[in-house]
Coordinates of C-alpha atoms and ligand atoms in Angstrom, one line a residue:
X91 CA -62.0 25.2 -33.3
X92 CA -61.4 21.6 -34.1
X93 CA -58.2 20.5 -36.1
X94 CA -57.7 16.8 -37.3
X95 CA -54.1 15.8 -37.1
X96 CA -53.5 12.4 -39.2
X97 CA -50.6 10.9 -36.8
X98 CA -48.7 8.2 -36.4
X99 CA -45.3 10.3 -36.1
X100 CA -43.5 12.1 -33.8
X101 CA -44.1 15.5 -35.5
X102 CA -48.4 15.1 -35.4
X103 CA -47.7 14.5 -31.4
X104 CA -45.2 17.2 -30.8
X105 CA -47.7 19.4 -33.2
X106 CA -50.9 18.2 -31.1
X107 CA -48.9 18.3 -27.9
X108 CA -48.3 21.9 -28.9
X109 CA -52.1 22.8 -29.7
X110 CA -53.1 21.3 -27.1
X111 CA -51.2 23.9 -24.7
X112 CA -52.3 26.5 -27.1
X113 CA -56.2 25.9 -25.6
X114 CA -56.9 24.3 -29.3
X115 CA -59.6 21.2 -29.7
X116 CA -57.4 18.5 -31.4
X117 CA -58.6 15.0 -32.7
X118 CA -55.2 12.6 -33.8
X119 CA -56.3 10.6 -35.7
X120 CA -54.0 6.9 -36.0
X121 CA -54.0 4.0 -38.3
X122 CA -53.6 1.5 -35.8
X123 CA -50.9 -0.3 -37.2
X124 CA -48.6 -0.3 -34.1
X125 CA -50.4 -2.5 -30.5
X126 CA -49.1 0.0 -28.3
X127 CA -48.4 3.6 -29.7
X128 CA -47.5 6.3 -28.3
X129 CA -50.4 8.4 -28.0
X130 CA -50.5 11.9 -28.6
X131 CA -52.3 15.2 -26.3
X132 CA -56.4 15.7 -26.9
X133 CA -58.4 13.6 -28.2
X134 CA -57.3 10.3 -30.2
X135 CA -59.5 8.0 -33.0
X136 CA -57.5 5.1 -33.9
X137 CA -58.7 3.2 -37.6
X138 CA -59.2 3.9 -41.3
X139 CA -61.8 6.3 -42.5
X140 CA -62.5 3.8 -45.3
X141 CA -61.2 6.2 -48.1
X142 CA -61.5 9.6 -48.8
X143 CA -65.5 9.8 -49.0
X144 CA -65.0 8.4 -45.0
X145 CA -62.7 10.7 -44.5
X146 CA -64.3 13.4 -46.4
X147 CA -68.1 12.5 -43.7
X148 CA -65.7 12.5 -40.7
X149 CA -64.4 16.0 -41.3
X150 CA -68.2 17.6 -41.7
X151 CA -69.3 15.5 -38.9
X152 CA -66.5 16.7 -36.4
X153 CA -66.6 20.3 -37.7
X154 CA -62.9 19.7 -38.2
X155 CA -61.9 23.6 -39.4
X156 CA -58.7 22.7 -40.8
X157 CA -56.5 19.1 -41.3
X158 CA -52.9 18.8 -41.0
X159 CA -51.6 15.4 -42.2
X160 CA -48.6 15.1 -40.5
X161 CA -47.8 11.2 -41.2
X162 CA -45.2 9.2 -42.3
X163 CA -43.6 10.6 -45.7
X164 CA -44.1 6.7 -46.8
X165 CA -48.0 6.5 -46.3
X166 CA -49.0 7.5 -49.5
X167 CA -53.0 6.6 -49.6
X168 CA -54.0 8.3 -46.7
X169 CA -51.7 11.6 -48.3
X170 CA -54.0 11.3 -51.3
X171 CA -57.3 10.5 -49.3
X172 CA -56.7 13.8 -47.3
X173 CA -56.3 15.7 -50.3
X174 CA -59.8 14.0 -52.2
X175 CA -61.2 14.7 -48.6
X176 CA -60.2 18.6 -48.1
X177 CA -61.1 19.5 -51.6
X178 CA -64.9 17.3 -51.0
X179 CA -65.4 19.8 -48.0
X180 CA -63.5 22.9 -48.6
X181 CA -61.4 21.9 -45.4
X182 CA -57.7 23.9 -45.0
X183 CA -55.4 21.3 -45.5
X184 CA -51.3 21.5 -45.2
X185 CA -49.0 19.0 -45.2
X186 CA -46.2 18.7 -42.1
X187 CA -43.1 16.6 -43.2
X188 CA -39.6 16.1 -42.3
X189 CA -37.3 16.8 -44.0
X190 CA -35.4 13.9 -45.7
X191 CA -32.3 12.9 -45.9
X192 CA -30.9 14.0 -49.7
X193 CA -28.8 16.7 -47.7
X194 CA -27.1 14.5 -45.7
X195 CA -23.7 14.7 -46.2
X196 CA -23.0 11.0 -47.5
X197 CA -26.4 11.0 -49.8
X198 CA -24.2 11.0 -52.7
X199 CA -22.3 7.9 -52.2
X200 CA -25.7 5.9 -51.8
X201 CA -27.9 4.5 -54.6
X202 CA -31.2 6.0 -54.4
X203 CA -34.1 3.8 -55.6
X204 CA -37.6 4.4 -56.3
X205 CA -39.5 1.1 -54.5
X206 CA -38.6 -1.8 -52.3
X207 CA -38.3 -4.1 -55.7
X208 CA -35.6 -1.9 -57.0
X209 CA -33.8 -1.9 -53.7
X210 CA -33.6 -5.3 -53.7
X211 CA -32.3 -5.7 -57.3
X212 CA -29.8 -2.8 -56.4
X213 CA -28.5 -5.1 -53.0
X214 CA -28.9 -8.7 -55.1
X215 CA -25.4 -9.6 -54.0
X216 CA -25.9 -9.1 -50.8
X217 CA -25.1 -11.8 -48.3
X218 CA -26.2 -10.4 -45.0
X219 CA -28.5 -7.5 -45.8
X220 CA -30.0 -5.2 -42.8
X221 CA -33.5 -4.5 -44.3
X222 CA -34.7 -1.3 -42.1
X223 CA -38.3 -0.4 -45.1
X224 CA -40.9 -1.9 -42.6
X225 CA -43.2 -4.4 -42.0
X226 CA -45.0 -3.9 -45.5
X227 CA -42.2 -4.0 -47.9
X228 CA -41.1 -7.7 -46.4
X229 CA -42.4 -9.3 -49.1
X230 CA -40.6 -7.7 -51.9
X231 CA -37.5 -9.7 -49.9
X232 CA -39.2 -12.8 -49.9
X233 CA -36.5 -14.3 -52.9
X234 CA -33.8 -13.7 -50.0
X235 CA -34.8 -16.4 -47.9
X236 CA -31.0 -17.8 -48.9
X237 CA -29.6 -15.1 -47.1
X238 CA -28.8 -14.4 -43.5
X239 CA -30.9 -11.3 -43.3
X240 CA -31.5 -8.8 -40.6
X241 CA -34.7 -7.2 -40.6
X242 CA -36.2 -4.6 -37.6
X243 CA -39.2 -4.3 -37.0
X244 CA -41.7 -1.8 -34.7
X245 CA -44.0 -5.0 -34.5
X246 CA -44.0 -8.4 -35.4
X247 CA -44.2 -9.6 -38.9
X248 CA -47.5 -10.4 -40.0
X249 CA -46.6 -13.6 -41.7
X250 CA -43.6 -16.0 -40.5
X251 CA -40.2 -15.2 -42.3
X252 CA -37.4 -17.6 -43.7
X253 CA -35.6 -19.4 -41.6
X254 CA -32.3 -17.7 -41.8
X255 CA -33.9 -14.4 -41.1
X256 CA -32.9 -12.6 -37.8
X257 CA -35.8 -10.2 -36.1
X258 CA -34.8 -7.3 -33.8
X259 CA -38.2 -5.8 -32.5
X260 CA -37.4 -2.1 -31.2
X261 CA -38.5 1.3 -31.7
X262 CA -36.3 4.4 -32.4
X263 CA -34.3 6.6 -31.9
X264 CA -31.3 5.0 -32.3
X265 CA -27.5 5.6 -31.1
X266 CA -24.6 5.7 -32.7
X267 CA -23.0 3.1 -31.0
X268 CA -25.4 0.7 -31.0
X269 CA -26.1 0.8 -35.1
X270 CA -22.4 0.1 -35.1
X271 CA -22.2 -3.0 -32.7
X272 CA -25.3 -4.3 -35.1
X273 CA -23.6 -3.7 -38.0
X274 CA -20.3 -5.4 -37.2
X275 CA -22.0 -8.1 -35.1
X276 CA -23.9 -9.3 -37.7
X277 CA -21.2 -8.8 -40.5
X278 CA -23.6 -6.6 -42.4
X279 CA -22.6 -6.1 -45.7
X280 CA -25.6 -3.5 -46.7
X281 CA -27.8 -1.3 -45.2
X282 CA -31.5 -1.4 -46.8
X283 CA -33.6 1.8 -45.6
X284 CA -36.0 4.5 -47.0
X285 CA -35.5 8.5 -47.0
X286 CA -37.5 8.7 -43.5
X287 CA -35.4 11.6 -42.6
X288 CA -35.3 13.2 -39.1
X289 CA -32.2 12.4 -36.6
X290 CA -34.4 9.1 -35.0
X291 CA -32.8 6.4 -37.5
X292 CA -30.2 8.3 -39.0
X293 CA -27.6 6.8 -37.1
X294 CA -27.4 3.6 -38.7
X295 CA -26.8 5.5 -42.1
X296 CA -23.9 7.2 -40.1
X297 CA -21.7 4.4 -39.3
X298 CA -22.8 2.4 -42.2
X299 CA -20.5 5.2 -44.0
X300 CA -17.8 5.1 -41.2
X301 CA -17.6 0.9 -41.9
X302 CA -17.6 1.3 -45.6
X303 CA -21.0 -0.2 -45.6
X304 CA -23.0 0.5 -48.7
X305 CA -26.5 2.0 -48.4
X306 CA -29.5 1.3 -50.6
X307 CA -32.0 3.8 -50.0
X308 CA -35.7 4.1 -51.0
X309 CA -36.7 7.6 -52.5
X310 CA -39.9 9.2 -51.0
X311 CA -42.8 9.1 -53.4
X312 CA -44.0 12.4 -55.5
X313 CA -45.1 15.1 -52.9
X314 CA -48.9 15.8 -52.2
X315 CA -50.1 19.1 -54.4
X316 CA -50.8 21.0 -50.7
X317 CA -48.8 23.5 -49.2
X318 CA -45.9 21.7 -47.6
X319 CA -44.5 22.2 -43.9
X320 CA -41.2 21.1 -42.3
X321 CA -41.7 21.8 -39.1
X322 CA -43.8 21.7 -36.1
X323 CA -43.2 25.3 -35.4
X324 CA -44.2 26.6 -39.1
X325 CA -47.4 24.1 -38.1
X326 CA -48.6 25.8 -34.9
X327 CA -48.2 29.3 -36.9
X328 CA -50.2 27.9 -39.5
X329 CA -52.6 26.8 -37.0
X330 CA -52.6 29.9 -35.1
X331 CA -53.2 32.3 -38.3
X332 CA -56.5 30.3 -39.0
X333 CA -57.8 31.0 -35.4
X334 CA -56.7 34.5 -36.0
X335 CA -58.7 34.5 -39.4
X336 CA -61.5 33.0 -38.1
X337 CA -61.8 35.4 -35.4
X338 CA -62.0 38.5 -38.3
X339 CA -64.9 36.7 -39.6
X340 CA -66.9 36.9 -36.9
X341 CA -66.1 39.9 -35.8
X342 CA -67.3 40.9 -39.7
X343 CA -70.5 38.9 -39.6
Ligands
NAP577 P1 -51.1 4.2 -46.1 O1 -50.7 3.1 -46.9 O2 -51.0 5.6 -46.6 O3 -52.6 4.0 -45.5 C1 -53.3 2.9 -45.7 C2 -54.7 3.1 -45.1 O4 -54.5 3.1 -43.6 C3 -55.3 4.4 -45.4 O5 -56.0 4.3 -46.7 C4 -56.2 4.6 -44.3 O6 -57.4 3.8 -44.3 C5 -55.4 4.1 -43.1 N1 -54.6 5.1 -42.4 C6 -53.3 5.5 -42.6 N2 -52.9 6.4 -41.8 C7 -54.0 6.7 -41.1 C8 -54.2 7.7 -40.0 N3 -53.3 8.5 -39.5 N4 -55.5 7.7 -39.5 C9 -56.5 6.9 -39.9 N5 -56.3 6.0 -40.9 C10 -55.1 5.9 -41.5 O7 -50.3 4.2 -44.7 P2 -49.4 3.1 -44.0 O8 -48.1 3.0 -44.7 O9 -50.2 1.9 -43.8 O10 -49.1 3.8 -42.6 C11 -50.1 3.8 -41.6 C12 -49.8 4.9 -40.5 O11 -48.5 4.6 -39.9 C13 -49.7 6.3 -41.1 O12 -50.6 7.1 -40.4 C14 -48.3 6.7 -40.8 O13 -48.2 8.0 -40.4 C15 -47.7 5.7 -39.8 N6 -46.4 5.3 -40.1 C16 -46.1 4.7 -41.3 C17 -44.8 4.4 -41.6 C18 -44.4 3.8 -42.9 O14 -43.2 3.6 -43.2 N7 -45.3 3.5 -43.8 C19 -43.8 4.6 -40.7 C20 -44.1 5.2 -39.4 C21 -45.4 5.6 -39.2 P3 -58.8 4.3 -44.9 O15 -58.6 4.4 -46.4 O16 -59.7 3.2 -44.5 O17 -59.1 5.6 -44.3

């Protein structure tokens, strides 16, 4: 029993990770975005599928029996190829995702905002701005190349940034103490993110609310119409309750 996993966070390794140990056949499957990610248990394809239609030929020619997409809850194309793709091929498809962070207990003192464009007109007087949306929302900041702005990055920007810009290359999880020293060191005076949730990056919303630091946060985009999980563990039962349907078929036929 093959199951495609569509990575590129820590849940679709901790689920494969767990799959694999269960004896189950498991192809992640990552966008190659990142030059040295951390690759999951089993067996690992790295690259688009070149849409749903290639996503839809991969799963018949694997004999995938069921996909969990389990990445990021701010890749929205490949959440809407997997969908196209399943319903093409009549493949079992849930969706594994975080939880975000509405239920935090300062949500209600940031302003939530539906895209990077808004975030920006929501921060515009902003003087020293720490931009945490990613590599792909940089350009939406482009008009604050008169500010000192910190951005952090996984990778390094694709195209060079304005002068005044300050890069920190790093990968979560990050401390408490440590989003504190950046935030005073560089005089921050707002923190930009997007409702990621999970406990890696979660700190830097934690003492931006301890310094008085306002928070502009991005909202996550409408939710795929597939049965939704929010953790691992409901994922491996999920998992495991196809191989136990599967195994009633053929002791039927
Ligand atoms: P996206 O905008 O939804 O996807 C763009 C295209 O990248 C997709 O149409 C697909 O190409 C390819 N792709 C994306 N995820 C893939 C996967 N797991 N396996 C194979 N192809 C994939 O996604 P994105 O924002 O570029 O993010 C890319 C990956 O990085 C995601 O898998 C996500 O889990 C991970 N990630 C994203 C973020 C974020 O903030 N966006 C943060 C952490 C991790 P084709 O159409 O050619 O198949």
């Amino acid at each position: 029993m093959t199951i495609l996993i569509l990575g590129g966070t820590a849940e679709g390794r901790q689920l494969a990770a767990a799959l694999v140990a269960d004896g189950v056949d498991v192809i992640s499957s990552l966008a190659g975005r990142v030059s040295t990610p951390t690759l999951p248990a089993g067996r690992v394809r790295v690259g688009g599928f070149g849409g749903a239609g290639g996503l839809a030929d991969y799963l018949r020619r694997e004999h995938a029996y069921a996909v969990v997409d389990a990445t990021h809850p701010f890749a929205p194309k490949i959440t809407k190829n997997v969908v196209d793709a399943a319903s093409m091929t009549g493949t079992p498809l849930v969706r594994l995702e975080r939880p975000g962070w509405q239920e935090h207990p300062l949500a209600n003192t940031w302003t939530w905002v539906p895209d990077a464009a808004a975030a920006r007109a929501a921060a515009e007087r902003a003087f020293r701005p720490f931009l945490t949306t990613g590599r792909q929302s940089l350009p939406d900041f482009a008009a604050w190349a008169d500010r000192d702005v910190l951005v952090r990055l996984v990778d390094p920007p694709a195209a060079s940034l304005p002068q005044r810009w300050n890069v920190i290359l790093s990968r979560g999880p990050y401390s408490y103490h440590g989003e504190h020293t950046i935030l005073i060191e560089h005089a921050i005076d707002v923190v930009l993110t997007k409702d990621s949730g999970g406990t890696h990056t979660v700190a830097k919303l934690d003492a931006a609310g301890d310094l008085g630091i306002p928070v502009v946060i991005i909202a996550r985009p409408e939710p795929a119409p597939v049965p939704l999980l929010r953790t691992v563990a409901e994922a491996v039962v999920w998992c495991r309750s196809l191989g136990a349907l599967r195994s009633v078929g053929r002791s039927i036929t």
